[in-house]
Amino acid sequence: MKEFAVSLDPENRKPYYEQIYEAVRDAILSGRIPRGEKLPSTRSEAKFLSCSRSTVELAYDQLLAEGYLESQPYRGYYVCDVRDLYHLPENGREQTSSVPEEPLYPTEEYAVDFSPNGIDLEHFPYASMGRIMRGLLLDEGERLLRSSAPFGDGNLRQIICDYLYQSRNVNCRPGQIVIGAGNEYLQILLSQILGGGRRVAMESPTYLRAFRTFQNIGYPVEEIPMDREGMRADLLEKTAADLVYVMPSHQFPMGTVMPMKRRLELLNWAAQEEGRYIIEDDYDSEFRYRGKPVPALQGMDRSGSVIYLGTFSRSIAPAVRVSYLVLPQRLLGCLREKCGFYSCTVPAVMQQSIYHFMKDGYFEKNLNRMRGLYKAKHDFLLGELRKRPWVKRILGENSGLHLLAAVRTGMTEEELTADCRAQGIRMYGLSEYFLSGRPAFPEPVFLFGYGGLSREEIAAGLAALDGILGKE
Amino acid sequence: MKEFAVSLDPENRKPYYEQIYEAVRDAILSGRIPRGEKLPSTRSEAKFLSCSRSTVELAYDQLLAEGYLESQPYRGYYVCDVRDLYHLPENGREQTSSVPEEPLYPTEEYAVDFSPNGIDLEHFPYASMGRIMRGLLLDEGERLLRSSAPFGDGNLRQIICDYLYQSRNVNCRPGQIVIGAGNEYLQILLSQILGGGRRVAMESPTYLRAFRTFQNIGYPVEEIPMDREGMRADLLEKTAADLVYVMPSHQFPMGTVMPMKRRLELLNWAAQEEGRYIIEDDYDSEFRYRGKPVPALQGMDRSGSVIYLGTFSRSIAPAVRVSYLVLPQRLLGCLREKCGFYSCTVPAVMQQSIYHFMKDGYFEKNLNRMRGLYKAKHDFLLGELRKRPWVKRILGENSGLHLLAAVRTGMTEEELTADCRAQGIRMYGLSEYFLSGRPAFPEPVFLFGYGGLSREEIAAGLAALDGILGKE
């Protein structure tokens, strides 16, 4: 073909070669340059356009790379046969999607939210954490951005190991600790270590995120009822489960502390067969307001059956996204073989920041302050609930970040929740946490999370409930 | 029973109640206090020990909580039957573990490592990133530590959306973007959206981490051979695959750019059946040194079949652990239903830092500088390789962070790799990247990653090779 015209525009932000590339591409796509056509040589086209030959070469190279042209040695550039392949359905499935747009920025809907996951971050040492992060980037930035050890930074694993031994009686070596981006990620990682085809036993009611994660993993879940000592371990032998997920030190949502005898029953169940494991989720053991924390199940394990799962979501903050597994020694080979090629999911700078936060004493200081703050909120809420004629019974005292209260009312849980919602109060009915069935209480039971609320907010929430329940 | 003696030690760091708790617990465990025994009342025990009654109450409460005691209303505290349950195997499996200790701190073994994953972080703007992070913690710390939207921060999704449109022709809305802690995590997340029972087609050779992640997920992988245009799309119909994993813009490790015609074949294959998807891994498209980057396959997709996977591992740094998926609209409902309860695996402060890093122009500036640096290293390595008599052929020029060279030698790939290792040079043979079979070259082919090496290191590595190959 003859040379073709491209009006090269020096005012255009795009370089000349790109203007040529686009002109030729569009001409090929529209069919103006037919397939099989030989393009002018770079030399003659450059002369025609009064530009340098390398500009035209660059444009042709781009067209070659993208497959619009092919080069035949010593002959030149030819237009490829692309058009007949280009007739993809114009009104394909993509256009028929009717999924509503999800809001990019979540909005606050409630004046008072009794979420059991609420935490107090007003007093967090932001300046110290900011100083630590900036210092790390300046001093060790290159190392921290390069890469991270697959199971987590050695310093952090060591200091978590020490912390768990001192505070929770967890008995392990740093090599047994795996750092990951949150509990659910670690649950998934664990499923890759343990392999498919497992059956899980869970308490009911339970922590629903863990339940749903098991569903996504593809592990069938059997629910085991609870009594006042926690999961009915005697029922485990009647199931096909070879994995148990429990929260022995502070069950969510019931607040039950599993007594020694029940713990030993669980450990004995696991020790009976080689492939049985117990996942001990120790999500908020830091917050106990009377006596000292109950030691972890892991520390009593003699058969290498307990997989301990801990998190900084409550002891530091949820959005740092750092959790840790303590694996029994006998799973370490499998971990390395199957998952040793993964990069650690927590940014190295975040891991190092937490390490320094712990090493320099900020973690402990912050935890002690938070325990005091939460205890004060706990005591305030407990006192306020006790004054209420509509509170029939209070459960789950002295620990964690929520209380449960059975409410004397003629309404159902759903009705009361709806009435509260209309007044800007978000309530959490206990039945939401059951895998199936309902709570064994004659009256509705609600979780009152206080971690993220001020006294004023707690009082306002309860006052709204007074109004609703007083009208009955 | 009578009151029992505890020698309360005011010098002990443990409080009195804990000293009492431990003494009673040890007595129960050792059998000195028999099961069923009634403990002295808190009043009489307190009098006996000359301490306050609440101290003894606290100790008893702890023993109750842990199940050593039970309380019978109006009667008192009784010792539980725990001993006969406590005989767990002393020499259980845990002790017999023979897994060697994994080193907590990885050590550098090589003087020159031609890793194709090596990157240059010497010139990263650490001070700017450090200032951004610290500023964020001071100004928005509470919001950033509280929680993050499940699929990522709205601002970051918006700016990635704009960036991908401008630089890669990716056509999407921010709501289609999912932020996650690295490619492998997003691959796992994707498998939860797409569900079990899928079969994947992959190029061979390919990116082995993706292959191994599919293995861990439980997706069988069928390997499709490549020719000089990339994956042989015509062979897809002969497999049972309904998912294809490809790197069309710069295949790893071959460096192939898939031409338009082959791309359209792929898209047509996907559009034939409802449940077919293409995962387009666009891992290093930022680094192209001649012409402009080849647009992404995603931008040509009319049937909602392309799942785009991008990462900041190379454009920022690997250890920030941030990747992103662009999902077709028709998968968004499934995403929200199955995975909407997960927290985003990237810390909110890291997401916001990257957002500001992009918004304030640091990202682009850094990328342009890196492109220049890498181009200089590319040109230097290319020039040096061309001088070598032992280099038979060079592949994968003008893009990415590595070149391939076929080596004229009587040695096998393994032999040459071993000889280099003995001299502190880490080599990467092409055959390592094949799922099965061997490269279709008569001589050994090696990947020469240059991203993380200085000119001196590149020269030293090649000089060592000169020595080894010169002796033949």
PDB file of C-alpha atoms in Angstrom, chain A residues 212-420:
ATOM      1  CA  ARG A 212     -19.200 -19.166  57.360  1.00  0.00           C
ATOM      2  CA  THR A 213     -15.491 -19.504  56.666  1.00  0.00           C
ATOM      3  CA  PHE A 214     -15.772 -23.269  57.207  1.00  0.00           C
ATOM      4  CA  GLN A 215     -18.695 -23.258  54.772  1.00  0.00           C
ATOM      5  CA  ASN A 216     -16.589 -21.445  52.159  1.00  0.00           C
ATOM      6  CA  ILE A 217     -13.740 -23.881  52.748  1.00  0.00           C
ATOM      7  CA  GLY A 218     -16.137 -26.724  52.144  1.00  0.00           C
ATOM      8  CA  TYR A 219     -15.969 -28.371  55.581  1.00  0.00           C
ATOM      9  CA  PRO A 220     -19.364 -29.645  56.728  1.00  0.00           C
ATOM     10  CA  VAL A 221     -20.200 -28.315  60.206  1.00  0.00           C
ATOM     11  CA  GLU A 222     -21.966 -30.294  62.914  1.00  0.00           C
ATOM     12  CA  GLU A 223     -23.376 -28.241  65.719  1.00  0.00           C
ATOM     13  CA  ILE A 224     -22.910 -29.402  69.286  1.00  0.00           C
ATOM     14  CA  PRO A 225     -25.207 -27.977  71.923  1.00  0.00           C
ATOM     15  CA  MET A 226     -23.820 -26.144  74.944  1.00  0.00           C
ATOM     16  CA  ASP A 227     -24.690 -26.376  78.582  1.00  0.00           C
ATOM     17  CA  ARG A 228     -23.479 -24.045  81.331  1.00  0.00           C
ATOM     18  CA  GLU A 229     -19.990 -25.582  81.083  1.00  0.00           C
ATOM     19  CA  GLY A 230     -19.712 -24.986  77.338  1.00  0.00           C
ATOM     20  CA  MET A 231     -19.675 -27.463  74.478  1.00  0.00           C
ATOM     21  CA  ARG A 232     -21.115 -30.881  75.367  1.00  0.00           C
ATOM     22  CA  ALA A 233     -17.846 -32.773  74.768  1.00  0.00           C
ATOM     23  CA  ASP A 234     -19.562 -36.085  75.521  1.00  0.00           C
ATOM     24  CA  LEU A 235     -21.576 -35.708  72.296  1.00  0.00           C
ATOM     25  CA  LEU A 236     -18.485 -35.470  70.075  1.00  0.00           C
ATOM     26  CA  GLU A 237     -18.012 -39.220  69.804  1.00  0.00           C
ATOM     27  CA  LYS A 238     -21.497 -39.459  68.307  1.00  0.00           C
ATOM     28  CA  THR A 239     -20.484 -37.243  65.365  1.00  0.00           C
ATOM     29  CA  ALA A 240     -18.126 -37.853  62.468  1.00  0.00           C
ATOM     30  CA  ALA A 241     -16.197 -34.681  63.327  1.00  0.00           C
ATOM     31  CA  ASP A 242     -12.413 -34.790  63.409  1.00  0.00           C
ATOM     32  CA  LEU A 243     -11.985 -31.064  64.061  1.00  0.00           C
ATOM     33  CA  VAL A 244     -13.511 -29.068  66.904  1.00  0.00           C
ATOM     34  CA  TYR A 245     -13.714 -25.300  66.996  1.00  0.00           C
ATOM     35  CA  VAL A 246     -14.095 -23.966  70.537  1.00  0.00           C
ATOM     36  CA  MET A 247     -13.601 -20.809  72.605  1.00  0.00           C
ATOM     37  CA  PRO A 248     -12.890 -22.357  76.014  1.00  0.00           C
ATOM     38  CA  SER A 249     -11.679 -19.274  77.850  1.00  0.00           C
ATOM     39  CA  HIS A 250     -14.595 -17.021  76.941  1.00  0.00           C
ATOM     40  CA  GLN A 251     -17.166 -18.473  74.629  1.00  0.00           C
ATOM     41  CA  PHE A 252     -18.708 -16.132  72.089  1.00  0.00           C
ATOM     42  CA  PRO A 253     -21.513 -15.128  72.460  1.00  0.00           C
ATOM     43  CA  MET A 254     -22.443 -16.867  75.740  1.00  0.00           C
ATOM     44  CA  GLY A 255     -19.416 -15.796  77.803  1.00  0.00           C
ATOM     45  CA  THR A 256     -19.090 -19.308  79.243  1.00  0.00           C
ATOM     46  CA  VAL A 257     -15.712 -20.293  80.737  1.00  0.00           C
ATOM     47  CA  MET A 258     -15.122 -23.988  80.157  1.00  0.00           C
ATOM     48  CA  PRO A 259     -14.195 -25.725  83.412  1.00  0.00           C
ATOM     49  CA  MET A 260     -11.175 -27.970  83.759  1.00  0.00           C
ATOM     50  CA  LYS A 261     -13.126 -31.213  83.638  1.00  0.00           C
ATOM     51  CA  ARG A 262     -14.749 -30.347  80.313  1.00  0.00           C
ATOM     52  CA  ARG A 263     -11.392 -29.236  78.925  1.00  0.00           C
ATOM     53  CA  LEU A 264      -9.869 -32.562  79.808  1.00  0.00           C
ATOM     54  CA  GLU A 265     -12.763 -34.378  78.151  1.00  0.00           C
ATOM     55  CA  LEU A 266     -12.063 -32.395  74.979  1.00  0.00           C
ATOM     56  CA  LEU A 267      -8.337 -33.138  75.090  1.00  0.00           C
ATOM     57  CA  ASN A 268      -9.059 -36.824  75.680  1.00  0.00           C
ATOM     58  CA  TRP A 269     -11.418 -36.899  72.692  1.00  0.00           C
ATOM     59  CA  ALA A 270      -8.658 -35.438  70.512  1.00  0.00           C
ATOM     60  CA  ALA A 271      -5.966 -37.784  71.840  1.00  0.00           C
ATOM     61  CA  GLN A 272      -8.068 -40.859  70.961  1.00  0.00           C
ATOM     62  CA  GLU A 273      -7.351 -40.648  67.259  1.00  0.00           C
ATOM     63  CA  GLU A 274      -4.344 -39.509  65.273  1.00  0.00           C
ATOM     64  CA  GLY A 275      -6.081 -37.043  62.961  1.00  0.00           C
ATOM     65  CA  ARG A 276      -8.241 -35.188  65.480  1.00  0.00           C
ATOM     66  CA  TYR A 277      -7.587 -31.539  66.213  1.00  0.00           C
ATOM     67  CA  ILE A 278      -9.042 -28.827  68.409  1.00  0.00           C
ATOM     68  CA  ILE A 279      -8.984 -25.209  67.202  1.00  0.00           C
ATOM     69  CA  GLU A 280      -8.882 -23.058  70.312  1.00  0.00           C
ATOM     70  CA  ASP A 281     -10.029 -19.548  69.399  1.00  0.00           C
ATOM     71  CA  ASP A 282      -8.755 -17.337  72.216  1.00  0.00           C
ATOM     72  CA  TYR A 283     -10.119 -14.131  70.735  1.00  0.00           C
ATOM     73  CA  ASP A 284     -10.465 -11.841  73.751  1.00  0.00           C
ATOM     74  CA  SER A 285      -8.823 -13.513  76.697  1.00  0.00           C
ATOM     75  CA  GLU A 286      -6.994 -10.253  77.469  1.00  0.00           C
ATOM     76  CA  PHE A 287     -10.142  -8.774  78.943  1.00  0.00           C
ATOM     77  CA  ARG A 288     -11.042 -10.404  82.219  1.00  0.00           C
ATOM     78  CA  TYR A 289     -12.004  -8.065  85.036  1.00  0.00           C
ATOM     79  CA  ARG A 290     -12.067 -10.360  88.036  1.00  0.00           C
ATOM     80  CA  GLY A 291      -9.296 -12.758  88.936  1.00  0.00           C
ATOM     81  CA  LYS A 292      -6.679 -13.677  86.417  1.00  0.00           C
ATOM     82  CA  PRO A 293      -7.321 -14.971  82.919  1.00  0.00           C
ATOM     83  CA  VAL A 294      -8.119 -18.652  82.621  1.00  0.00           C
ATOM     84  CA  PRO A 295      -5.078 -20.424  81.080  1.00  0.00           C
ATOM     85  CA  ALA A 296      -5.376 -21.615  77.500  1.00  0.00           C
ATOM     86  CA  LEU A 297      -6.276 -25.170  76.633  1.00  0.00           C
ATOM     87  CA  GLN A 298      -3.120 -25.330  74.517  1.00  0.00           C
ATOM     88  CA  GLY A 299      -0.919 -25.345  77.608  1.00  0.00           C
ATOM     89  CA  MET A 300      -2.530 -28.582  78.839  1.00  0.00           C
ATOM     90  CA  ASP A 301      -2.254 -30.397  75.538  1.00  0.00           C
ATOM     91  CA  ARG A 302       0.081 -33.412  75.662  1.00  0.00           C
ATOM     92  CA  SER A 303      -0.863 -35.021  72.360  1.00  0.00           C
ATOM     93  CA  GLY A 304      -0.175 -32.166  69.944  1.00  0.00           C
ATOM     94  CA  SER A 305      -3.868 -31.780  69.167  1.00  0.00           C
ATOM     95  CA  VAL A 306      -4.555 -28.150  69.973  1.00  0.00           C
ATOM     96  CA  ILE A 307      -4.256 -25.459  67.295  1.00  0.00           C
ATOM     97  CA  TYR A 308      -4.303 -22.121  69.081  1.00  0.00           C
ATOM     98  CA  LEU A 309      -5.730 -19.090  67.280  1.00  0.00           C
ATOM     99  CA  GLY A 310      -5.122 -15.605  68.633  1.00  0.00           C
ATOM    100  CA  THR A 311      -5.594 -12.101  67.301  1.00  0.00           C
ATOM    101  CA  PHE A 312      -4.496  -8.494  67.801  1.00  0.00           C
ATOM    102  CA  SER A 313      -7.943  -7.317  66.678  1.00  0.00           C
ATOM    103  CA  ARG A 314      -9.006  -6.541  70.232  1.00  0.00           C
ATOM    104  CA  SER A 315      -5.707  -6.126  72.022  1.00  0.00           C
ATOM    105  CA  ILE A 316      -4.513  -3.605  69.395  1.00  0.00           C
ATOM    106  CA  ALA A 317      -7.185  -2.926  66.768  1.00  0.00           C
ATOM    107  CA  PRO A 318      -9.218  -4.823  64.159  1.00  0.00           C
ATOM    108  CA  ALA A 319      -7.903  -2.986  61.098  1.00  0.00           C
ATOM    109  CA  VAL A 320      -4.255  -3.871  61.761  1.00  0.00           C
ATOM    110  CA  ARG A 321      -5.371  -7.306  60.491  1.00  0.00           C
ATOM    111  CA  VAL A 322      -2.911  -9.437  62.380  1.00  0.00           C
ATOM    112  CA  SER A 323      -3.719 -12.841  63.843  1.00  0.00           C
ATOM    113  CA  TYR A 324      -1.542 -15.818  64.728  1.00  0.00           C
ATOM    114  CA  LEU A 325      -1.800 -19.568  64.821  1.00  0.00           C
ATOM    115  CA  VAL A 326       0.171 -21.775  67.158  1.00  0.00           C
ATOM    116  CA  LEU A 327       0.484 -25.107  65.406  1.00  0.00           C
ATOM    117  CA  PRO A 328       1.375 -28.381  67.085  1.00  0.00           C
ATOM    118  CA  GLN A 329       4.868 -29.579  66.120  1.00  0.00           C
ATOM    119  CA  ARG A 330       3.489 -32.455  64.127  1.00  0.00           C
ATOM    120  CA  LEU A 331       1.802 -30.085  61.630  1.00  0.00           C
ATOM    121  CA  LEU A 332       4.953 -28.092  60.884  1.00  0.00           C
ATOM    122  CA  GLY A 333       6.198 -30.426  58.166  1.00  0.00           C
ATOM    123  CA  CYS A 334       2.896 -30.150  56.360  1.00  0.00           C
ATOM    124  CA  LEU A 335       2.853 -26.363  56.785  1.00  0.00           C
ATOM    125  CA  ARG A 336       6.244 -26.018  55.133  1.00  0.00           C
ATOM    126  CA  GLU A 337       5.542 -28.463  52.377  1.00  0.00           C
ATOM    127  CA  LYS A 338       2.144 -27.148  51.343  1.00  0.00           C
ATOM    128  CA  CYS A 339       2.288 -23.485  52.345  1.00  0.00           C
ATOM    129  CA  GLY A 340       5.978 -22.610  52.502  1.00  0.00           C
ATOM    130  CA  PHE A 341       5.811 -20.880  49.124  1.00  0.00           C
ATOM    131  CA  TYR A 342       3.200 -18.319  50.207  1.00  0.00           C
ATOM    132  CA  SER A 343       4.343 -14.888  51.222  1.00  0.00           C
ATOM    133  CA  CYS A 344       3.206 -13.800  54.646  1.00  0.00           C
ATOM    134  CA  THR A 345      -0.062 -11.872  54.192  1.00  0.00           C
ATOM    135  CA  VAL A 346       0.863  -9.171  56.714  1.00  0.00           C
ATOM    136  CA  PRO A 347       3.049  -6.321  55.382  1.00  0.00           C
ATOM    137  CA  ALA A 348       6.515  -6.589  56.914  1.00  0.00           C
ATOM    138  CA  VAL A 349       6.326  -2.992  58.123  1.00  0.00           C
ATOM    139  CA  MET A 350       3.143  -3.820  60.056  1.00  0.00           C
ATOM    140  CA  GLN A 351       4.756  -6.897  61.595  1.00  0.00           C
ATOM    141  CA  GLN A 352       7.800  -4.919  62.680  1.00  0.00           C
ATOM    142  CA  SER A 353       5.639  -2.102  64.013  1.00  0.00           C
ATOM    143  CA  ILE A 354       3.763  -4.522  66.244  1.00  0.00           C
ATOM    144  CA  TYR A 355       7.037  -6.094  67.338  1.00  0.00           C
ATOM    145  CA  HIS A 356       8.368  -2.724  68.426  1.00  0.00           C
ATOM    146  CA  PHE A 357       5.021  -1.773  69.942  1.00  0.00           C
ATOM    147  CA  MET A 358       5.315  -4.867  72.149  1.00  0.00           C
ATOM    148  CA  LYS A 359       9.042  -4.716  72.837  1.00  0.00           C
ATOM    149  CA  ASP A 360       8.979  -1.068  73.879  1.00  0.00           C
ATOM    150  CA  GLY A 361       6.152  -1.655  76.350  1.00  0.00           C
ATOM    151  CA  TYR A 362       3.381   0.217  74.503  1.00  0.00           C
ATOM    152  CA  PHE A 363       1.355  -2.938  74.030  1.00  0.00           C
ATOM    153  CA  GLU A 364       1.232  -3.822  77.713  1.00  0.00           C
ATOM    154  CA  LYS A 365       0.608  -0.240  78.785  1.00  0.00           C
ATOM    155  CA  ASN A 366      -2.197   0.126  76.260  1.00  0.00           C
ATOM    156  CA  LEU A 367      -3.701  -3.221  77.232  1.00  0.00           C
ATOM    157  CA  ASN A 368      -3.729  -2.322  80.912  1.00  0.00           C
ATOM    158  CA  ARG A 369      -5.336   1.029  80.189  1.00  0.00           C
ATOM    159  CA  MET A 370      -7.925  -0.626  77.949  1.00  0.00           C
ATOM    160  CA  ARG A 371      -8.699  -3.245  80.584  1.00  0.00           C
ATOM    161  CA  GLY A 372      -9.375  -0.450  83.042  1.00  0.00           C
ATOM    162  CA  LEU A 373     -11.540   1.442  80.564  1.00  0.00           C
ATOM    163  CA  TYR A 374     -13.517  -1.638  79.611  1.00  0.00           C
ATOM    164  CA  LYS A 375     -13.960  -2.658  83.228  1.00  0.00           C
ATOM    165  CA  ALA A 376     -15.395   0.770  83.998  1.00  0.00           C
ATOM    166  CA  LYS A 377     -17.795   0.468  81.054  1.00  0.00           C
ATOM    167  CA  HIS A 378     -18.651  -3.087  82.088  1.00  0.00           C
ATOM    168  CA  ASP A 379     -19.428  -1.995  85.635  1.00  0.00           C
ATOM    169  CA  PHE A 380     -21.464   0.974  84.452  1.00  0.00           C
ATOM    170  CA  LEU A 381     -23.530  -1.094  82.029  1.00  0.00           C
ATOM    171  CA  LEU A 382     -24.000  -3.852  84.613  1.00  0.00           C
ATOM    172  CA  GLY A 383     -25.194  -1.345  87.195  1.00  0.00           C
ATOM    173  CA  GLU A 384     -27.565   0.296  84.706  1.00  0.00           C
ATOM    174  CA  LEU A 385     -28.980  -3.046  83.546  1.00  0.00           C
ATOM    175  CA  ARG A 386     -29.554  -4.132  87.157  1.00  0.00           C
ATOM    176  CA  LYS A 387     -31.682  -1.040  87.742  1.00  0.00           C
ATOM    177  CA  ARG A 388     -34.006  -1.989  84.869  1.00  0.00           C
ATOM    178  CA  PRO A 389     -37.263  -3.726  85.760  1.00  0.00           C
ATOM    179  CA  TRP A 390     -37.289  -5.249  82.265  1.00  0.00           C
ATOM    180  CA  VAL A 391     -33.992  -7.077  82.791  1.00  0.00           C
ATOM    181  CA  LYS A 392     -34.791 -10.558  83.998  1.00  0.00           C
ATOM    182  CA  ARG A 393     -31.331 -12.057  84.051  1.00  0.00           C
ATOM    183  CA  ILE A 394     -27.764 -11.042  83.192  1.00  0.00           C
ATOM    184  CA  LEU A 395     -25.167 -13.428  81.758  1.00  0.00           C
ATOM    185  CA  GLY A 396     -21.477 -13.277  80.785  1.00  0.00           C
ATOM    186  CA  GLU A 397     -20.208 -10.924  83.479  1.00  0.00           C
ATOM    187  CA  ASN A 398     -16.578 -10.073  84.308  1.00  0.00           C
ATOM    188  CA  SER A 399     -15.089 -10.761  80.934  1.00  0.00           C
ATOM    189  CA  GLY A 400     -14.963  -9.691  77.296  1.00  0.00           C
ATOM    190  CA  LEU A 401     -16.650  -6.695  75.739  1.00  0.00           C
ATOM    191  CA  HIS A 402     -20.330  -7.528  76.049  1.00  0.00           C
ATOM    192  CA  LEU A 403     -22.989  -8.634  78.511  1.00  0.00           C
ATOM    193  CA  LEU A 404     -26.102 -10.647  77.762  1.00  0.00           C
ATOM    194  CA  ALA A 405     -29.482  -9.765  79.208  1.00  0.00           C
ATOM    195  CA  ALA A 406     -32.743 -11.684  79.117  1.00  0.00           C
ATOM    196  CA  VAL A 407     -35.528  -9.150  78.608  1.00  0.00           C
ATOM    197  CA  ARG A 408     -38.954  -9.361  80.256  1.00  0.00           C
ATOM    198  CA  THR A 409     -41.285  -8.440  77.391  1.00  0.00           C
ATOM    199  CA  GLY A 410     -44.265  -9.589  75.434  1.00  0.00           C
ATOM    200  CA  MET A 411     -42.456  -8.796  72.197  1.00  0.00           C
ATOM    201  CA  THR A 412     -40.350 -11.194  70.196  1.00  0.00           C
ATOM    202  CA  GLU A 413     -36.663 -10.605  69.642  1.00  0.00           C
ATOM    203  CA  GLU A 414     -37.369  -9.480  66.063  1.00  0.00           C
ATOM    204  CA  GLU A 415     -40.093  -7.040  67.126  1.00  0.00           C
ATOM    205  CA  LEU A 416     -37.953  -5.432  69.786  1.00  0.00           C
ATOM    206  CA  THR A 417     -34.990  -5.225  67.386  1.00  0.00           C
ATOM    207  CA  ALA A 418     -37.205  -3.522  64.791  1.00  0.00           C
ATOM    208  CA  ASP A 419     -38.617  -1.028  67.298  1.00  0.00           C
ATOM    209  CA  CYS A 420     -35.105  -0.167  68.433  1.00  0.00           C
TER     210      CYS A 420
END
